[in-house]
Coordinates of C-alpha atoms and ligand atoms in Angstrom, one line a residue:
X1 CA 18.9 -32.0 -6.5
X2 CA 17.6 -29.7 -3.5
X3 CA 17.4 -26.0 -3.7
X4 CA 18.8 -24.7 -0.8
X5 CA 17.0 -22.0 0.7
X6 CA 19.0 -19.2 3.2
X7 CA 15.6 -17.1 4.8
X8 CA 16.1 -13.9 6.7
X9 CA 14.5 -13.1 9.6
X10 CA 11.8 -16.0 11.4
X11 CA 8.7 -13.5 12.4
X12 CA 5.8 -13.7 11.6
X13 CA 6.3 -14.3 7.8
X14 CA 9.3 -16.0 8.2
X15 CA 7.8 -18.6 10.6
X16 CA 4.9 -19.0 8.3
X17 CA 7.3 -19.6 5.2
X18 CA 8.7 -22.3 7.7
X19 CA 6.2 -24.0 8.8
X20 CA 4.6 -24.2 5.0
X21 CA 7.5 -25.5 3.8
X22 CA 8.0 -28.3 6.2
X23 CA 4.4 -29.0 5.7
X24 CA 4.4 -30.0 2.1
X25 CA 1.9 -32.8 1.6
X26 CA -0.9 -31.7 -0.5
X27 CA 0.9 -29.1 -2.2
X28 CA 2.9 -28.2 -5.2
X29 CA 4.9 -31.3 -5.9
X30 CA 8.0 -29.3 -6.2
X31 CA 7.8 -27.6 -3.4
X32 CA 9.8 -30.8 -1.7
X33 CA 12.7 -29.8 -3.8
X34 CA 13.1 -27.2 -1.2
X35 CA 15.5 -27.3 1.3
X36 CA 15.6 -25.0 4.3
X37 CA 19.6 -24.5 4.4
X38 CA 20.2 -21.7 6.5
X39 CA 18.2 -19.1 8.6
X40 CA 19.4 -15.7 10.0
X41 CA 17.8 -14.5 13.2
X42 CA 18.7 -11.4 16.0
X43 CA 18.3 -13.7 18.6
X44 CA 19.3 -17.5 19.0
X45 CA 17.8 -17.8 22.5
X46 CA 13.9 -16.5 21.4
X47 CA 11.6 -19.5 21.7
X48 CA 10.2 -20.7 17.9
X49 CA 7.2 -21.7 17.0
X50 CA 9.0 -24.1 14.3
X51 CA 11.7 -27.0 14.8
X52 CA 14.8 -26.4 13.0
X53 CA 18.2 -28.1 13.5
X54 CA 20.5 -25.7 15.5
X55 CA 23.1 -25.5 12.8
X56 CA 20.3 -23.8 10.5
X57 CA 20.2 -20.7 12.4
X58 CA 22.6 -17.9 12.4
X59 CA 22.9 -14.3 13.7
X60 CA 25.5 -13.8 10.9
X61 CA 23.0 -12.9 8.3
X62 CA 25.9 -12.0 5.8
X63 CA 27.2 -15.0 6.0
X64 CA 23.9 -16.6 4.4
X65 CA 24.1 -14.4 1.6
X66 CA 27.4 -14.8 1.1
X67 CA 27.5 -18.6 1.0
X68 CA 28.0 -20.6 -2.4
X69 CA 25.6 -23.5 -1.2
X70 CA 22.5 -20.8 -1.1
X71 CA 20.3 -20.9 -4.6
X72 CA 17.4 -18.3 -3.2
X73 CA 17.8 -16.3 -0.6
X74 CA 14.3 -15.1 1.3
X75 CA 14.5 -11.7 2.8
X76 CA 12.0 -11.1 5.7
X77 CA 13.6 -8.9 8.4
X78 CA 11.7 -5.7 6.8
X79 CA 13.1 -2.1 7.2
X80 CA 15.3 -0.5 5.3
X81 CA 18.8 -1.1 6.5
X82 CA 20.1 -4.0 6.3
X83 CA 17.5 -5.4 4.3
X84 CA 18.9 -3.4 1.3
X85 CA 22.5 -4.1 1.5
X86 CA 21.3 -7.8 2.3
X87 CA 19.6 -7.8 -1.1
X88 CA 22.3 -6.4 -2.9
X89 CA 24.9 -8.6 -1.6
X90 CA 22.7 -11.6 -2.3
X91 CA 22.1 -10.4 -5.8
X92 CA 25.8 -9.5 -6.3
X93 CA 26.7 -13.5 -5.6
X94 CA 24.3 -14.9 -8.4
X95 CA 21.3 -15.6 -5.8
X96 CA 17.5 -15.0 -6.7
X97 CA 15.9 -13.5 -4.0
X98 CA 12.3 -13.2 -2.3
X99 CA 11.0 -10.7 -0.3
X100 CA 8.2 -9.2 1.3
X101 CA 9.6 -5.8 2.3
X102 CA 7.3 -3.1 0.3
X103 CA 9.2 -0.5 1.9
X104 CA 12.7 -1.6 0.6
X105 CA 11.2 -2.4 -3.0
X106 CA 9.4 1.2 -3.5
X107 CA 12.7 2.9 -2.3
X108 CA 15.6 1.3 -3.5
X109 CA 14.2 -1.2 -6.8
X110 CA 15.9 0.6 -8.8
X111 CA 19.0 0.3 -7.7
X112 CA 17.8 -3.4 -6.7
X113 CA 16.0 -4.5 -10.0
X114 CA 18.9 -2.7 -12.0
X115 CA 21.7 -4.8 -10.3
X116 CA 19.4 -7.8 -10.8
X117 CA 18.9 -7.9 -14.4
X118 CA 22.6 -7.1 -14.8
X119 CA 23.4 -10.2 -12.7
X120 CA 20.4 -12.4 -14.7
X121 CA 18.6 -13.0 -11.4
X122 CA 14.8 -12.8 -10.5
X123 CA 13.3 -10.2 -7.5
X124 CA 10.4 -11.7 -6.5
X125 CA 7.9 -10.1 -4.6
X126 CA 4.4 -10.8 -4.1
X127 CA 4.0 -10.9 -0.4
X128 CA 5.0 -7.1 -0.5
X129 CA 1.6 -6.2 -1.7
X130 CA -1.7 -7.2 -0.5
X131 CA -0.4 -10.6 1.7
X132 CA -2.0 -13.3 0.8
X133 CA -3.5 -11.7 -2.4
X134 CA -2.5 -12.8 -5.5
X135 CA -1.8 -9.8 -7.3
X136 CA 2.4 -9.3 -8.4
X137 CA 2.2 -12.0 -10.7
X138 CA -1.0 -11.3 -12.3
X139 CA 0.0 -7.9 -13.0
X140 CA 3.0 -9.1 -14.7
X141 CA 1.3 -11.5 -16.7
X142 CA -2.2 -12.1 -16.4
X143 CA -3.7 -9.0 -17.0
X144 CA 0.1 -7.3 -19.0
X145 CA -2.3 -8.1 -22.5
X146 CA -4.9 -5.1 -21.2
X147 CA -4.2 -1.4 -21.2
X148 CA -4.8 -0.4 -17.7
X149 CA -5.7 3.2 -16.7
X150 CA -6.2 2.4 -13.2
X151 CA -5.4 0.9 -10.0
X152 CA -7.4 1.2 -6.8
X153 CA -6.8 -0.5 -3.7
X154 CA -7.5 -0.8 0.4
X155 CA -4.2 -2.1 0.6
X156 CA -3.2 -1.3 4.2
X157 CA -5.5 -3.4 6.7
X158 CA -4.5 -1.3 10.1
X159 CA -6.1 1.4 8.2
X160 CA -9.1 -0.4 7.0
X161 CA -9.8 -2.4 10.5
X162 CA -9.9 1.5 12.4
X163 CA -12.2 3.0 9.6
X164 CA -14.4 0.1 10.1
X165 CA -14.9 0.2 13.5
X166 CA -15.2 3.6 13.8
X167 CA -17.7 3.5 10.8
X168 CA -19.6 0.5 12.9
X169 CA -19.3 1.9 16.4
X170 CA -19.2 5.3 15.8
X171 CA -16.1 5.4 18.2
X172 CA -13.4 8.0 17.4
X173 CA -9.9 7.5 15.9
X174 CA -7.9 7.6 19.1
X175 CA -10.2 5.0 21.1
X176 CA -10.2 2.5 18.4
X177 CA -6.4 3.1 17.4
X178 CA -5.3 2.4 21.0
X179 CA -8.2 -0.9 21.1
X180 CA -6.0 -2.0 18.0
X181 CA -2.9 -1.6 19.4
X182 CA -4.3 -3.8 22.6
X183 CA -5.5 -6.7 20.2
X184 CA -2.0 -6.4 18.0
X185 CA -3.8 -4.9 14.4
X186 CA -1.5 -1.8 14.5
X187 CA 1.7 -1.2 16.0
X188 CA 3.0 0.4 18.4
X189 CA 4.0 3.4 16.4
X190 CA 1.5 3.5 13.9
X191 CA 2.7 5.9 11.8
X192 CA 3.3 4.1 8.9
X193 CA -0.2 2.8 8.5
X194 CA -2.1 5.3 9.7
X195 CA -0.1 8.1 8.3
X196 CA -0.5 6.4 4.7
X197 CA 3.2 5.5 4.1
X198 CA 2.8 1.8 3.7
X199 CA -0.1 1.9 1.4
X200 CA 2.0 4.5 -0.6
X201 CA 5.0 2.0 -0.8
X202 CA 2.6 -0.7 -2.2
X203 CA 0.9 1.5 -4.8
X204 CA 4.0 2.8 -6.4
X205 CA 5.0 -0.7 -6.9
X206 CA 1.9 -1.5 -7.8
X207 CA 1.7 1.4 -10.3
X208 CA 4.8 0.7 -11.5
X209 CA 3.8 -2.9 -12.7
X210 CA 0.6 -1.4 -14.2
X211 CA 2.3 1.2 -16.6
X212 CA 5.3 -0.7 -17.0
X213 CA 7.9 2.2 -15.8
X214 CA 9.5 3.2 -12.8
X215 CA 8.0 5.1 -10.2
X216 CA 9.5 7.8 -8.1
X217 CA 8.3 7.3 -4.2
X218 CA 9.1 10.7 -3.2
X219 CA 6.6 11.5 -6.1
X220 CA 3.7 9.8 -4.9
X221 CA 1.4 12.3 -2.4
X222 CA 0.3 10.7 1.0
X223 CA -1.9 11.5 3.1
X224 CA -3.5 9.3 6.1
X225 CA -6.5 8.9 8.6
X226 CA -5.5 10.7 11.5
X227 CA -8.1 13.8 10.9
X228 CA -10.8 11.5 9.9
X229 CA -14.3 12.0 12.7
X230 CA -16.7 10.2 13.5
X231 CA -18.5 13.8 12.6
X232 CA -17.3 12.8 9.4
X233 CA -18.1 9.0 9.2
X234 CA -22.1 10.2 10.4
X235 CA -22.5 12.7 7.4
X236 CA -20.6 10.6 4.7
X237 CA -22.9 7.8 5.7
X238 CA -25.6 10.1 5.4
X239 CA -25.0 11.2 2.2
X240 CA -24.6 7.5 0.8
X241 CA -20.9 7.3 1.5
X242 CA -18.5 5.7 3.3
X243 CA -14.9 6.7 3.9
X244 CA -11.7 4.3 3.1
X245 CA -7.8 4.9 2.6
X246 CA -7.8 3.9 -0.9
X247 CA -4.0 4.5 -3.0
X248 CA -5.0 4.8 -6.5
X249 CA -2.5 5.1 -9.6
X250 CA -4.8 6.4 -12.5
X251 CA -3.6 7.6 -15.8
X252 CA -4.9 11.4 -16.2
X253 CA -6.6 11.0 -18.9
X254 CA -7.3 8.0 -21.3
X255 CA -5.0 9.3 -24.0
X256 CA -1.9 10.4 -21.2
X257 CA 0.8 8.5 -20.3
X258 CA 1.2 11.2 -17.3
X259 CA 0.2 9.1 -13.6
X260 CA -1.9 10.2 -10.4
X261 CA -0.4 8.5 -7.8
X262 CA -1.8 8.9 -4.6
X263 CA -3.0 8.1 -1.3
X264 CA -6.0 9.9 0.7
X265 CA -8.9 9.4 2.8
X266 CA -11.7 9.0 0.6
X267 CA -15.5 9.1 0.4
X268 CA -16.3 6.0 -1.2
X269 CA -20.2 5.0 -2.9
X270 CA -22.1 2.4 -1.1
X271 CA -22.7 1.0 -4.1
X272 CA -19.0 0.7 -5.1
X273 CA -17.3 -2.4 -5.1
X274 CA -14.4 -1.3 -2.6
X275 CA -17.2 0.6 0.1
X276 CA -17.9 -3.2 1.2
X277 CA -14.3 -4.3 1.7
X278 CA -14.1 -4.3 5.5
X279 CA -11.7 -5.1 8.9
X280 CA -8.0 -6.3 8.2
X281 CA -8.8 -7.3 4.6
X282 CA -7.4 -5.7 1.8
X283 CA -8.7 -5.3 -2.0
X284 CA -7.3 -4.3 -5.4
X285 CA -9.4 -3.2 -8.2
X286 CA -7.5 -3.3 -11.8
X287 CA -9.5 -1.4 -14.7
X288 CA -8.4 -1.4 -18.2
X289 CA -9.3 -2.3 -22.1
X290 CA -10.2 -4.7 -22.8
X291 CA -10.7 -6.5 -19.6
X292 CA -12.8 -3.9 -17.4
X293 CA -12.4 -4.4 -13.8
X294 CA -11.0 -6.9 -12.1
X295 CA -11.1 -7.0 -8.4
X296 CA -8.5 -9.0 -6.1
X297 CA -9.3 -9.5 -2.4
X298 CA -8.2 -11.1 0.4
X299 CA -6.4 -11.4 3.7
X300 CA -3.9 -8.5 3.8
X301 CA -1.2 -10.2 6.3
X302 CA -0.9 -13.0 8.6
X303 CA 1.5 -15.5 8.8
X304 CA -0.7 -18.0 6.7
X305 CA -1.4 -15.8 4.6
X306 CA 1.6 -13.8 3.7
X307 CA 3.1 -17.6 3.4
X308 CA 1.4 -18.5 0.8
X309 CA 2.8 -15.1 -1.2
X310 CA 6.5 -15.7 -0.4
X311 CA 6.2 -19.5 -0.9
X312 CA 4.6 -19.2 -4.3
X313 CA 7.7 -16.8 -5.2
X314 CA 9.9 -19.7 -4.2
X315 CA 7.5 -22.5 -6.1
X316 CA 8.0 -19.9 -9.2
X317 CA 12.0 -19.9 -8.8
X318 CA 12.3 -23.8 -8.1
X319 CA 10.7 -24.2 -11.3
X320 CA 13.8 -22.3 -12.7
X321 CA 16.8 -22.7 -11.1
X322 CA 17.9 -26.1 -12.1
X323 CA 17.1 -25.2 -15.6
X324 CA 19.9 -23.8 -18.5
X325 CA 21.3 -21.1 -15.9
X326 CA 22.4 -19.4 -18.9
X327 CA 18.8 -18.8 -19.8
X328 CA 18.0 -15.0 -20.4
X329 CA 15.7 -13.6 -17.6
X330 CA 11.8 -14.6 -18.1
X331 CA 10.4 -11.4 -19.4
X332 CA 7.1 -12.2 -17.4
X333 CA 8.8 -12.9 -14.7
X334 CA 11.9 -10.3 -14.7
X335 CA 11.7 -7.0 -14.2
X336 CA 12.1 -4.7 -17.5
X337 CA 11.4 -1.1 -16.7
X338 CA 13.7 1.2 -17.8
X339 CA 12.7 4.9 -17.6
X340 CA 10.2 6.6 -14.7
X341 CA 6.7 7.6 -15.5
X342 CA 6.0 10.8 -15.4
X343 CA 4.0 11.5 -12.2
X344 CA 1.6 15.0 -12.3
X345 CA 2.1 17.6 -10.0
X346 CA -1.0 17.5 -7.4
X347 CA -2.6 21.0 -8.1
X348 CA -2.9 19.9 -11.9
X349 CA -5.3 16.9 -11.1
X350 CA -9.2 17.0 -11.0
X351 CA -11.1 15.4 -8.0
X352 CA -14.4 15.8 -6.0
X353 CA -14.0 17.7 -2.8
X354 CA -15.6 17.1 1.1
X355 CA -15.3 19.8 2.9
X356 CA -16.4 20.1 7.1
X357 CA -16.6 24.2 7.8
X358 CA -17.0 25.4 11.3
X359 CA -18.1 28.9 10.8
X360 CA -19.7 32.0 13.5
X361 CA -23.5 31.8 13.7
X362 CA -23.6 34.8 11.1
X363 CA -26.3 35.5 8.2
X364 CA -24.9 35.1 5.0
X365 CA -22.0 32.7 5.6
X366 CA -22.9 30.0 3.0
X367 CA -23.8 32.8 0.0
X368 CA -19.7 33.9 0.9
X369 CA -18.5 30.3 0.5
X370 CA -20.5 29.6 -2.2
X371 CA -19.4 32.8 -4.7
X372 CA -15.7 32.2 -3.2
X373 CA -15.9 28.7 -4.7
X374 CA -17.4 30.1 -8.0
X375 CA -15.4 32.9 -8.3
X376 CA -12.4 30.0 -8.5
X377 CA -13.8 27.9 -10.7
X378 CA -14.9 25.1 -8.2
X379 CA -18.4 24.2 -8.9
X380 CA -20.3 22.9 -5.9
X381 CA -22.4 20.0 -6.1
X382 CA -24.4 20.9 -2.1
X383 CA -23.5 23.0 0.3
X384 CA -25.8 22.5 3.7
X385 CA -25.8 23.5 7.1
X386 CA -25.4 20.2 8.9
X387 CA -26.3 21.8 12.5
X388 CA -24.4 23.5 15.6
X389 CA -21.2 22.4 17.0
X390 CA -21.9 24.3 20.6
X391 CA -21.8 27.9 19.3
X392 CA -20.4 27.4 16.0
X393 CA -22.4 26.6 12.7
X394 CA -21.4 23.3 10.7
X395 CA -21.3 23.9 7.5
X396 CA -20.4 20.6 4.9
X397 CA -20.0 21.4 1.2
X398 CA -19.4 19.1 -2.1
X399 CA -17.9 20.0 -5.0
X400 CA -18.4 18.4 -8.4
X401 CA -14.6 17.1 -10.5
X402 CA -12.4 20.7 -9.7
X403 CA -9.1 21.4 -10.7
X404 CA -7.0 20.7 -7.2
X405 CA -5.6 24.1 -7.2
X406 CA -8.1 26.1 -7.5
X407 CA -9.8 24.5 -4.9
X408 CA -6.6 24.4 -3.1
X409 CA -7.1 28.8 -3.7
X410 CA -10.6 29.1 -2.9
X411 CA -10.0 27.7 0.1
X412 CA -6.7 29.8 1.4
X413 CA -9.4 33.0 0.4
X414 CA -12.0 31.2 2.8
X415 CA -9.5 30.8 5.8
X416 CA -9.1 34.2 6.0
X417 CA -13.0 35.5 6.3
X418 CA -13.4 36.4 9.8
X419 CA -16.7 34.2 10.2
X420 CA -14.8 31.2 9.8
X421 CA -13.9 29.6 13.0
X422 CA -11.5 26.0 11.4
X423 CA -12.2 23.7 8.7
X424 CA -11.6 20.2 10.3
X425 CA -11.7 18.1 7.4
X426 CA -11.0 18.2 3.8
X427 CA -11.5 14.9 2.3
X428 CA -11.7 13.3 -1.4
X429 CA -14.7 12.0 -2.8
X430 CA -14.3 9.0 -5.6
Ligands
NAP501 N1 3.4 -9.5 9.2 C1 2.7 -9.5 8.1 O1 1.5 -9.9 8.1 C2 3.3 -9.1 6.8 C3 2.5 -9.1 5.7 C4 3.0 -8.7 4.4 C5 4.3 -8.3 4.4 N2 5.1 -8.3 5.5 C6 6.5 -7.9 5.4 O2 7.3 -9.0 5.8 C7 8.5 -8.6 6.4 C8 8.7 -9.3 7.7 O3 7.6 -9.0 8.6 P1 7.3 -9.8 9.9 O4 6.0 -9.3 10.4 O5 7.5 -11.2 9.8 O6 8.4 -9.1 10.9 P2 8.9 -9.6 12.3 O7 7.8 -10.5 12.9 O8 9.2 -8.4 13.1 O9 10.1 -10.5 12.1 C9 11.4 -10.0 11.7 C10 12.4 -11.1 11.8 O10 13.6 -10.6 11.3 C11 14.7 -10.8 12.2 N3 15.5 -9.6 12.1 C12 15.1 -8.3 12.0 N4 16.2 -7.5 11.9 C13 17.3 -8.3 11.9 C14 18.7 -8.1 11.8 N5 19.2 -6.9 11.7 N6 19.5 -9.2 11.9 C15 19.0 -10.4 12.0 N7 17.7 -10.7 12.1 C16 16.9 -9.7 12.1 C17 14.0 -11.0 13.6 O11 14.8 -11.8 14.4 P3 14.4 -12.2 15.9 O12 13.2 -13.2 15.7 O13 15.6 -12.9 16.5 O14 14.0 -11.0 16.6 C18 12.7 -11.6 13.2 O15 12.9 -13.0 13.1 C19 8.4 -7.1 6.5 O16 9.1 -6.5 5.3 C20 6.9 -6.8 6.4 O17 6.6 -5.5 5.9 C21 4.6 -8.7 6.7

């Protein structure tokens, strides 16, 4: 018996899906049980890079997930609306579905994952984190037996291919963001990679997985690359670092069940294993007891690549459907979270501070930052004058682990001494 497949959307992903499927030799034997049924499309006249019988494709995209015959149905249109209501409908007529869309998951699974278990169907979802990585499933079973505290990733490759080259080249944000957009590595409106949203969608799923809860999107703080320098690249590099969007879900402390959930530009160690992920790729360190870490990398996206995600979520239903349907949901494969983790406000979290000053060429300018800090509680690990940006002194200081808001304090007092001209940059260091 073939399990008929109805896929959304034939883009990049969905083409890829396509074209592994049809291509089957070589691979999991029961991948031929899969039969491409139906496919929903905008357009019926865009050319194809795959061969599908006309009757398979449809504009009617409702119709697919509305029709009996369909077993799985594979949602990769992406966005919000009508991915949702395309899920939900799907879900609603008994179908297990696959999809790739982080942004719908981190949103709306709740209201997705809820309706599934109540309907005893599986949400799959690897491709929606990390493409090609393998990194959904081994959260949810794999690596389930350890006590994770944290979760660090490079998970958006527009991101990581601009801070590389600007790291490499020593070329500035806006000159290799519109060189990206030329060669198609970011879109045309970038904001949601470069402004941190999509990386922020991933970790809250992938947070959610690692401390088994729910995690509240709104919850999670964002913040992206757009006020990252070269300035900044040269003295991070200079003092042994160098800087990547990383989204990291960390437990507060080891005895807390309270989350950090964040995303931020962030001055990473040489010597750490993330500082040498680099270009499109993406990486996912896991760290727990007893394991220790674990790291996961790999090509972020692609067709290929995000394929092989989707279609191993489709290997891992085939193997299912056509069993006892009235079996109860696979607990490793199911989704089980019940009540949200408890996400801490930002001020109440500890971190290491990089900070750029542009200050008047005055005497006593760094002795006036420097008791500032102290008189806040934010112990500075250096605080040099880097040089002159044309009349105005540069000024960079580090802190050592400070309590957010009273760095947050400090620096409101700073702002308003009169020798202090901007600060440009105010970045994290791990
Ligand atoms: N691209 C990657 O490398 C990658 C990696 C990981 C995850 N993802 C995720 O995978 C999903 C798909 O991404 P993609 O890059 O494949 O997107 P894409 O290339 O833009 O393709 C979207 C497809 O969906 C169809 N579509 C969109 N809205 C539709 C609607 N309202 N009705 C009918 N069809 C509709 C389009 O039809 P037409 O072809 O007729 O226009 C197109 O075939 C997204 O959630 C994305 O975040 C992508």
């Amino acid at each position: 018996m073939g399990i008929k497949l109805g896929i959304l959307g034939l883009g990049t992903v969905g083409t890829g899906t396509v074209q592994l499927l049809q291509d089957n030799i070589g691979r999991h034997s029961l991948l031929q049980l899969v039969e491409i049924y139906r496919v929903g499309v905008k357009s019926l006249d865009k050319p194809r890079d795959v061969t599908l019988p006309q009757s398979v494709l449809t504009t009617d995209l409702e119709s697919i997930v509305n029709d009996p015959e369909v077993d799985i149905v594979v949602e990769l249109i992406g966005g919000l609306e009508p991915a949702r209501e395309l899920i939900l409908k799907a879900i609603q007529n008994g179908k297990h579905v696959v999809t790739a869309n982080k942004a719908v998951i981190s949103r709306f699974g709740t209201e997705i994952f809820t309706s599934a278990n109540r309907q005893g169907v599986y949400v799959m979802l690897e491709a929606a984190v990390g493409g090609g990585i393998p990194v959904i499933q081994p959260l949810k079973q794999s690596l389930s037996v350890n006590r994770i505290h944290t979760v660090t990733g490079i998970i958006n490759g527009t991101t990581n291919y601009i801070l590389t080259r600007m790291q490499t080249e020593g070329s500035s944000f806006d000159a290799v963001l519109a060189d990206a957009q030329k060669l198609g590595y970011a879109e045309a409106d970038p904001t949601a990679d470069v402004d941190g949203w999509d990386a922020a969608d991933k970790i809250s799923i992938l947070a959610s997985l690692a401390f088994g809860g729910r995690i509240n999107r709104e919850e999670v703080s964002c913040e992206g690359i757009r006020q990252v320098s070269k300035t900044d690249i040269t003295y991070a590099n200079n003092l042994g670092f160098v800087i990547k969007l990383l989204a990291i879900a960390k437990k507060v402390s080891p005895t807390s069940s309270t989350l950090s959930v964040r995303v931020h530009p962030t001055l990473v160690p040489k010597t750490h294993p993330l500082a040498s992920i680099n270009g499109v790729y993406n990486a996912i360190l896991v760290e727990g007891e007893p394991l220790g870490q674990v790291m996961f990398f790999g090509p972020g996206a692609g067709a290929g690549a995000t394929a092989s995600a989707v279609s191993s979520d489709i290997l891992n239903l085939v193997a299912r459907v056509g069993s006892s349907e009235a079996a109860p949901l696979d607990p490793l494969l199911g989704c089980s979270h019940q009540d949200y983790c408890q996400i801490a406000p930002q001020n109440e979290l500890t971190a290491r501070f990089y900070t750029r000053f542009l200050t008047l060429d005055q005497p006593g300018v760094i002795g006036k930052l420097g008791t500032s800090f102290g008189q806040h509680g934010v112990s500075l690990e250096s605080i040099v004058q880097t040089g002159f940006q044309d009349k105005l002194a540069e000024i960079v200081v580090v802190t050592h682990d400070v309590l957010e808001g009273d760095f947050k304090q400090a620096l409101e007092e700073i702002r308003s001494f009169e020798a202090i001209h901007s600060i440009p940059s105010l970045l994290r260091v791990l």
